[in-house]
PDB file of C-alpha atoms in Angstrom:
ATOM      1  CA  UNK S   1     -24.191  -3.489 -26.646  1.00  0.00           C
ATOM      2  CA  UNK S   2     -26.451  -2.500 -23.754  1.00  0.00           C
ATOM      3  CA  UNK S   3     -28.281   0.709 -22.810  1.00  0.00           C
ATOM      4  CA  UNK S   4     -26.672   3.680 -21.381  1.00  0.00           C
ATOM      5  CA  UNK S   5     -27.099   5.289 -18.362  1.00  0.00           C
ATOM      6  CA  UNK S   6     -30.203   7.395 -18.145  1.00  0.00           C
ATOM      7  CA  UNK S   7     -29.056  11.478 -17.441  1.00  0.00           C
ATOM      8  CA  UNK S   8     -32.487  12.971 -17.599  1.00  0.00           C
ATOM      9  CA  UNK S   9     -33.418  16.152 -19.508  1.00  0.00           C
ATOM     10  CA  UNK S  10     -30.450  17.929 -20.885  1.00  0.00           C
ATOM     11  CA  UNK S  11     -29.650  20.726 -22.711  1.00  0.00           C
ATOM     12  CA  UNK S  12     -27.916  21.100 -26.200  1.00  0.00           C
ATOM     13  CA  UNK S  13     -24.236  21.856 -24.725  1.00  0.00           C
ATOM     14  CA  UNK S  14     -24.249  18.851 -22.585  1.00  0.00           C
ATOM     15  CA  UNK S  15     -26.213  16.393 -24.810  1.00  0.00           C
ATOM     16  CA  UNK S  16     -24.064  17.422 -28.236  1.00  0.00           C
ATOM     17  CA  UNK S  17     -20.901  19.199 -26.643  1.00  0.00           C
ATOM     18  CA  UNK S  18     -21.812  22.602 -28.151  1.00  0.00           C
ATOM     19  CA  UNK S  19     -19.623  25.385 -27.109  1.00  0.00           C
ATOM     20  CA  UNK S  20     -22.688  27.814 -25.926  1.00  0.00           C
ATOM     21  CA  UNK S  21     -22.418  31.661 -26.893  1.00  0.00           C
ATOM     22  CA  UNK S  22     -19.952  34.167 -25.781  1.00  0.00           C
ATOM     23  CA  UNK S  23     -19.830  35.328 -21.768  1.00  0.00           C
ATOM     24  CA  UNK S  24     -19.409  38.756 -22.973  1.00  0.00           C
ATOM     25  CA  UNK S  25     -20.206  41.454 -25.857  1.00  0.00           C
ATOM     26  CA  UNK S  26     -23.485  41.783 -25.227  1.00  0.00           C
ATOM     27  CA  UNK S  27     -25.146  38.117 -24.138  1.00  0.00           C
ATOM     28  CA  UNK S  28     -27.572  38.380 -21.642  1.00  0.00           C
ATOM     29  CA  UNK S  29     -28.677  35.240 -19.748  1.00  0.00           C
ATOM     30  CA  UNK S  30     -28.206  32.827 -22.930  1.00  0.00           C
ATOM     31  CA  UNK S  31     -25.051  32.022 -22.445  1.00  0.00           C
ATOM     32  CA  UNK S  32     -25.783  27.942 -22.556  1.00  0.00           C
ATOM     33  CA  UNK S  33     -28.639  28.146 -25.548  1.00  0.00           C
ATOM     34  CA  UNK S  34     -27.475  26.054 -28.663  1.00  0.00           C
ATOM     35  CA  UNK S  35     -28.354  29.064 -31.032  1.00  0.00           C
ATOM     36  CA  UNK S  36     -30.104  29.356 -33.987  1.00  0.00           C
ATOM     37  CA  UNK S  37     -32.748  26.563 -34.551  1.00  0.00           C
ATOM     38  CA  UNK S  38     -33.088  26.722 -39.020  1.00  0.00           C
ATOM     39  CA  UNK S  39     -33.405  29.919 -41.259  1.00  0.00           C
ATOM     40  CA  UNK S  40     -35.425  32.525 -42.151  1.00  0.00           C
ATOM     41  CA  UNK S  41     -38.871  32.564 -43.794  1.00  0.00           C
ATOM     42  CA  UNK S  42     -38.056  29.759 -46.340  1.00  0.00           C
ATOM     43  CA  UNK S  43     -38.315  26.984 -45.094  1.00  0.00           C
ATOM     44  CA  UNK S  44     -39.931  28.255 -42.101  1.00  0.00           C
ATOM     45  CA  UNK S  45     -39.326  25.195 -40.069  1.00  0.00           C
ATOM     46  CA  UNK S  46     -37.452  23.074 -37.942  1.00  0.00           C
ATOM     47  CA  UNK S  47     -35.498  20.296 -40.151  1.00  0.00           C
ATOM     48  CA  UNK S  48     -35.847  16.705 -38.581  1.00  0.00           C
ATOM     49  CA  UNK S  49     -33.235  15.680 -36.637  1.00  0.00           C
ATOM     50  CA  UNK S  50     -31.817  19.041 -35.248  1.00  0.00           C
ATOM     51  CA  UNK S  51     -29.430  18.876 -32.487  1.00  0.00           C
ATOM     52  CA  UNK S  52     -31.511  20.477 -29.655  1.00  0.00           C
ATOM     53  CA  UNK S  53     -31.967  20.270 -25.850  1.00  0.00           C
ATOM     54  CA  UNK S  54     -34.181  16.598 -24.497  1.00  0.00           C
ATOM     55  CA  UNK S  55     -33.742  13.698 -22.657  1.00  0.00           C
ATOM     56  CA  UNK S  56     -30.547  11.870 -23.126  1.00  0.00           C
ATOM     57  CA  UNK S  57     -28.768   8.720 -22.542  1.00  0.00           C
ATOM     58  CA  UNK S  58     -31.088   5.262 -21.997  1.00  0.00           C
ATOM     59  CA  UNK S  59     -30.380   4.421 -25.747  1.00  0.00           C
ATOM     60  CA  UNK S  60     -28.544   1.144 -27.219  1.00  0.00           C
ATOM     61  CA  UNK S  61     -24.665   2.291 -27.398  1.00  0.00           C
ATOM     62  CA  UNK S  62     -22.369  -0.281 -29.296  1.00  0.00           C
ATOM     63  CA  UNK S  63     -18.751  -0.954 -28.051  1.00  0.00           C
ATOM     64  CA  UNK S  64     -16.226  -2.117 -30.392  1.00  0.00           C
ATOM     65  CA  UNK S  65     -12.877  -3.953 -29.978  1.00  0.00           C
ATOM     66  CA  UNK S  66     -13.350  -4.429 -26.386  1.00  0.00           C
ATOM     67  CA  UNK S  67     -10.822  -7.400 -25.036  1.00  0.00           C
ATOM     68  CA  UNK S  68     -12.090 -10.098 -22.721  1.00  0.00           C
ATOM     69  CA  UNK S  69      -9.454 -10.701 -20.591  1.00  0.00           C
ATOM     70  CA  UNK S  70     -10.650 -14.404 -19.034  1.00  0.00           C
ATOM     71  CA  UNK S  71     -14.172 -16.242 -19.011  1.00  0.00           C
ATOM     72  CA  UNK S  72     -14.987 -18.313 -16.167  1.00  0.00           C
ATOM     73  CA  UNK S  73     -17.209 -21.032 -17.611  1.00  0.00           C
ATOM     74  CA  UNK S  74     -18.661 -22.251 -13.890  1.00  0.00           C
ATOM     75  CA  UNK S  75     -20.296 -19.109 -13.248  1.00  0.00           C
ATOM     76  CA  UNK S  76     -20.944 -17.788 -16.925  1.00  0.00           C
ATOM     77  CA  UNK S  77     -18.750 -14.366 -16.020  1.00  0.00           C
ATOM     78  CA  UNK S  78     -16.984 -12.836 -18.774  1.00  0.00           C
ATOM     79  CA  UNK S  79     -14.181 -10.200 -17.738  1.00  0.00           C
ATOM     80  CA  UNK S  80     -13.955  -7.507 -20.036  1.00  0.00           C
ATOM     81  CA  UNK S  81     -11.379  -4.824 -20.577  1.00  0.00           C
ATOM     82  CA  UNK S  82     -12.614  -1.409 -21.379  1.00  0.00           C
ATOM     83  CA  UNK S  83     -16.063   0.920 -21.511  1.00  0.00           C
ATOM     84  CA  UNK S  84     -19.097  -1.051 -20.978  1.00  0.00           C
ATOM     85  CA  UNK S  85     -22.236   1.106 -21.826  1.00  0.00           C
ATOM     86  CA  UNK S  86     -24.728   0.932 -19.289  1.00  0.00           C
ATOM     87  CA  UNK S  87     -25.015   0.770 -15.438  1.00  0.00           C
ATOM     88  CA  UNK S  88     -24.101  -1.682 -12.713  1.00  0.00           C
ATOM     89  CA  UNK S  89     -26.113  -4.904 -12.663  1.00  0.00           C
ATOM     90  CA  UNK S  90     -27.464  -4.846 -16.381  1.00  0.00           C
ATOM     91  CA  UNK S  91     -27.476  -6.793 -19.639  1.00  0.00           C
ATOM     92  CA  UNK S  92     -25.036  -6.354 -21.741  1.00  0.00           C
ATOM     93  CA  UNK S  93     -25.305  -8.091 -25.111  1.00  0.00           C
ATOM     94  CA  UNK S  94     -21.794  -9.416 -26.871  1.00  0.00           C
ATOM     95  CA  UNK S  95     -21.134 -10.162 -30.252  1.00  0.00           C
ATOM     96  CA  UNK S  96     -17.909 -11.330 -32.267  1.00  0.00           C
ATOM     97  CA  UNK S  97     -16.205  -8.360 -34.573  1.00  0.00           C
ATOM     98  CA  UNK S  98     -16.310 -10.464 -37.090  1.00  0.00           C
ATOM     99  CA  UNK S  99     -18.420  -8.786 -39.974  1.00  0.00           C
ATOM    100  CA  UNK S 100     -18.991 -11.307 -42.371  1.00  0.00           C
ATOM    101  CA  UNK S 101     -19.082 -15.470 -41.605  1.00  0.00           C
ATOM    102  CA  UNK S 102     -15.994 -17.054 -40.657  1.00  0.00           C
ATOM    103  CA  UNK S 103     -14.831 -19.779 -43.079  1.00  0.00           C
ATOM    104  CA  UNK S 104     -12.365 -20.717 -40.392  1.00  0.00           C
ATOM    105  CA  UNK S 105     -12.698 -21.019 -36.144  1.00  0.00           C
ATOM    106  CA  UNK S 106     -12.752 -18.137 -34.891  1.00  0.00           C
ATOM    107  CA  UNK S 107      -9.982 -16.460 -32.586  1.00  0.00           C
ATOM    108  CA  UNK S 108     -10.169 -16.816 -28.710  1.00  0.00           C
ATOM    109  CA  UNK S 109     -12.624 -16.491 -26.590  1.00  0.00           C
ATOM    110  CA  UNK S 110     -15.242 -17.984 -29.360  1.00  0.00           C
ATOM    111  CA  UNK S 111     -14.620 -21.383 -30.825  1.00  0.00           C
ATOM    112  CA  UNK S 112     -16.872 -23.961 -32.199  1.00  0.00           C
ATOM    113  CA  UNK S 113     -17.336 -26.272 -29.112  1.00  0.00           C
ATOM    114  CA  UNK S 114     -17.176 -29.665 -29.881  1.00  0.00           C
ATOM    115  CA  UNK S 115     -19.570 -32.356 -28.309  1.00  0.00           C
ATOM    116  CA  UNK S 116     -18.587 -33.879 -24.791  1.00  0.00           C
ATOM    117  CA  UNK S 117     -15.527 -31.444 -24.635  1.00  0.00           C
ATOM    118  CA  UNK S 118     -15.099 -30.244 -20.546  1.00  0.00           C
ATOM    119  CA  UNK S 119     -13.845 -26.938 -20.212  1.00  0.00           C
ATOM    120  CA  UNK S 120     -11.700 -26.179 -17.445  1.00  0.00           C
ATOM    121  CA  UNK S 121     -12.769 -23.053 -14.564  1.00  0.00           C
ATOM    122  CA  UNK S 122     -11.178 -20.488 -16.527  1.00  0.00           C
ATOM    123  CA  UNK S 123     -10.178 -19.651 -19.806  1.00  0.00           C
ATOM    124  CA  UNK S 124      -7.210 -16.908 -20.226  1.00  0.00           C
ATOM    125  CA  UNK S 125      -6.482 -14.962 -23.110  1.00  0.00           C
ATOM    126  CA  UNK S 126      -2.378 -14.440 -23.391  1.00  0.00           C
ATOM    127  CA  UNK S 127      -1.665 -10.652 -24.892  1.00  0.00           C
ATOM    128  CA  UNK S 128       0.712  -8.235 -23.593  1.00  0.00           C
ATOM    129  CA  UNK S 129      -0.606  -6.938 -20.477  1.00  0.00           C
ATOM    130  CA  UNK S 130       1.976  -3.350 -19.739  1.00  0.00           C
ATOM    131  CA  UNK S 131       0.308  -3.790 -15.378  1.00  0.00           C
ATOM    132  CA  UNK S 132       1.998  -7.548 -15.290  1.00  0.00           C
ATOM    133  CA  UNK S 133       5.117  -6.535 -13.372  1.00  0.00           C
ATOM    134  CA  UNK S 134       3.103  -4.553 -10.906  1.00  0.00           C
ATOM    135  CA  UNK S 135       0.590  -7.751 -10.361  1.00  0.00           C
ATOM    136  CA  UNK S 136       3.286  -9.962  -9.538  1.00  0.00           C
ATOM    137  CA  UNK S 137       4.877  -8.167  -7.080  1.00  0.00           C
ATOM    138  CA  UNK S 138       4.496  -9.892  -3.978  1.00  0.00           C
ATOM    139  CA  UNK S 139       3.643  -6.435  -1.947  1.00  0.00           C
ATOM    140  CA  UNK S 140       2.948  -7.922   1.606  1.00  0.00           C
ATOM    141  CA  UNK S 141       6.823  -9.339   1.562  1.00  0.00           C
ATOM    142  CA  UNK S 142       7.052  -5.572  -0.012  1.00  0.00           C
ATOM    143  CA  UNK S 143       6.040  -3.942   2.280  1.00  0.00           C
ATOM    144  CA  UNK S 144       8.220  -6.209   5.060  1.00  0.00           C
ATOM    145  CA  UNK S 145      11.154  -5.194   3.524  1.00  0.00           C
ATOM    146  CA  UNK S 146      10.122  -1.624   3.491  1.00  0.00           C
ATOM    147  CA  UNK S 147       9.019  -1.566   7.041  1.00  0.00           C
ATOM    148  CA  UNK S 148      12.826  -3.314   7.706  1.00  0.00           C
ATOM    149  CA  UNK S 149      14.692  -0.645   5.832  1.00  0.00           C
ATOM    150  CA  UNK S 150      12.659   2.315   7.788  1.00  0.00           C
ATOM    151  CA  UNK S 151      13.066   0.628  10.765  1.00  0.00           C
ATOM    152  CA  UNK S 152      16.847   0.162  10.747  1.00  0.00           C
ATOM    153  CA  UNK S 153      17.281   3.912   9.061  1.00  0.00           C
ATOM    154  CA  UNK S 154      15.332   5.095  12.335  1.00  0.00           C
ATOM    155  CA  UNK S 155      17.858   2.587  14.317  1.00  0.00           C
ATOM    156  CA  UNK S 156      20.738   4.415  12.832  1.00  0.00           C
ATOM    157  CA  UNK S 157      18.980   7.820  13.160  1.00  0.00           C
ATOM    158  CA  UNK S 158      18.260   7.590  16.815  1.00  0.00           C
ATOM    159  CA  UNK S 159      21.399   6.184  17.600  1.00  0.00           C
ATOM    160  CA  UNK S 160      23.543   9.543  15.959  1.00  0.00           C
ATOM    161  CA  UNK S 161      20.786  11.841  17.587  1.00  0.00           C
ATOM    162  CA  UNK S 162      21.425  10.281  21.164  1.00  0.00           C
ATOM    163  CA  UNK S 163      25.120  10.884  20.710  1.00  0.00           C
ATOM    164  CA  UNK S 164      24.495  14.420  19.332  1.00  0.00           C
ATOM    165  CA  UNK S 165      22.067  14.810  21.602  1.00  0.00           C
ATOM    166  CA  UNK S 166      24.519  14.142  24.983  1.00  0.00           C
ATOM    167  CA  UNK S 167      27.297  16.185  23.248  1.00  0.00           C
ATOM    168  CA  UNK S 168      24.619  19.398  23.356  1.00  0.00           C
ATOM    169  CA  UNK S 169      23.658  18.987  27.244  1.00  0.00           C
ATOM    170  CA  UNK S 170      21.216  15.914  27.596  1.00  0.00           C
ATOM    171  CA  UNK S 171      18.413  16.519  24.978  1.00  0.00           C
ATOM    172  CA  UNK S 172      15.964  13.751  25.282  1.00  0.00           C
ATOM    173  CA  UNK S 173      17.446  12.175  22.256  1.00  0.00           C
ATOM    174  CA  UNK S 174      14.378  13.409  19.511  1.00  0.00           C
ATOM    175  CA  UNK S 175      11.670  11.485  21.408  1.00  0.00           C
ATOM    176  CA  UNK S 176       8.517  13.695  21.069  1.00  0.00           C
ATOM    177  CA  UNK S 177       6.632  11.995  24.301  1.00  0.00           C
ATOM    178  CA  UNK S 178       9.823  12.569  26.675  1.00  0.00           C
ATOM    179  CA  UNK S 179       8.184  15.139  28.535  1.00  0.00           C
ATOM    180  CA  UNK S 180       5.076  12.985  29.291  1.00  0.00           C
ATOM    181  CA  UNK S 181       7.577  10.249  31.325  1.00  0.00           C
ATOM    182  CA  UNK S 182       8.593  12.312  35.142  1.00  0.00           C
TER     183      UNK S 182
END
């Protein structure tokens, strides 16, 4: 839970996602009013509550069923997947999903701590992560190997070019800066 992001003074289609009226038939210059405000002469007001233009966002938002991914217990970080209401470098309050009192310890990352017990620097949670393949590629030794392959390719390359290339009258072999060396 934290507050959201403050957006300033809105009106009704981007604060409640209303459609807006028609661009055509006969709408002039209301194209973005929300429309009709109540009824007629009875009641003769406004209901409480109405979805209108105003100031949005800076209001408590609740996330459920986020994942924390690790806690590092030196520095009091937690490392959360998913949408955290709120911007950079603010509070965020986080509760259990639990919604009544556990008879039994709760799952990871809560526990009951017991007395004198030393955690160690980090704290993982195992689930089934679909980027793991991609983190553990090594991509510097990667990227070596790619650099290798393009390198030999243009080995190969130049090598059939220069042969080509004396067969057709003494081309410079395909290298663009050959007319720069006299």
């Amino acid at each position: 839970m934290s507050r959201s992001r403050g957006k300033g003074f809105a009106g009704a289609m981007k604060r409640w996602g209303f459609s807006g009226l028609n661009a055509s038939h006969g709408v002039s210059t209301t194209h973005r009013s929300l429309g009709s405000t109540g009824q007629r002469q009875d009641p003769g007001r406004t209901f409480r509550g109405k979805k209108m233009h105003g100031h949005m966002g800076v209001d408590f938002r609740t996330v459920r069923n986020l994942r924390i991914l690790k806690i590092d217990t030196k520095a009091q970080i937690l490392y959360v997947i998913g949408k955290v209401p709120g911007a950079k470098q603010s509070w965020v309050v986080v509760r259990d999903a639990a919604w009544k009192k556990p008879t039994t310890p709760p799952p990871f990352p809560t526990f009951w701590r017991k007395p004198g017990l030393v955690l160690p620097r980090f704290l993982h949670w195992r689930f089934a992560d679909p980027y793991k393949q991609t983190r553990e590629i090594d991509w510097e030794q990667k990227i070596e190997e790619m650099v290798a392959a393009l390198k030999a390719a243009q080995a190969a390359g130049e090598g059939e070019e220069s042969g080509d290339a004396a067969a057709a009258g003494g081309n410079d072999g395909g290298n663009l800066f050959a007319g720069d060396k006299k």
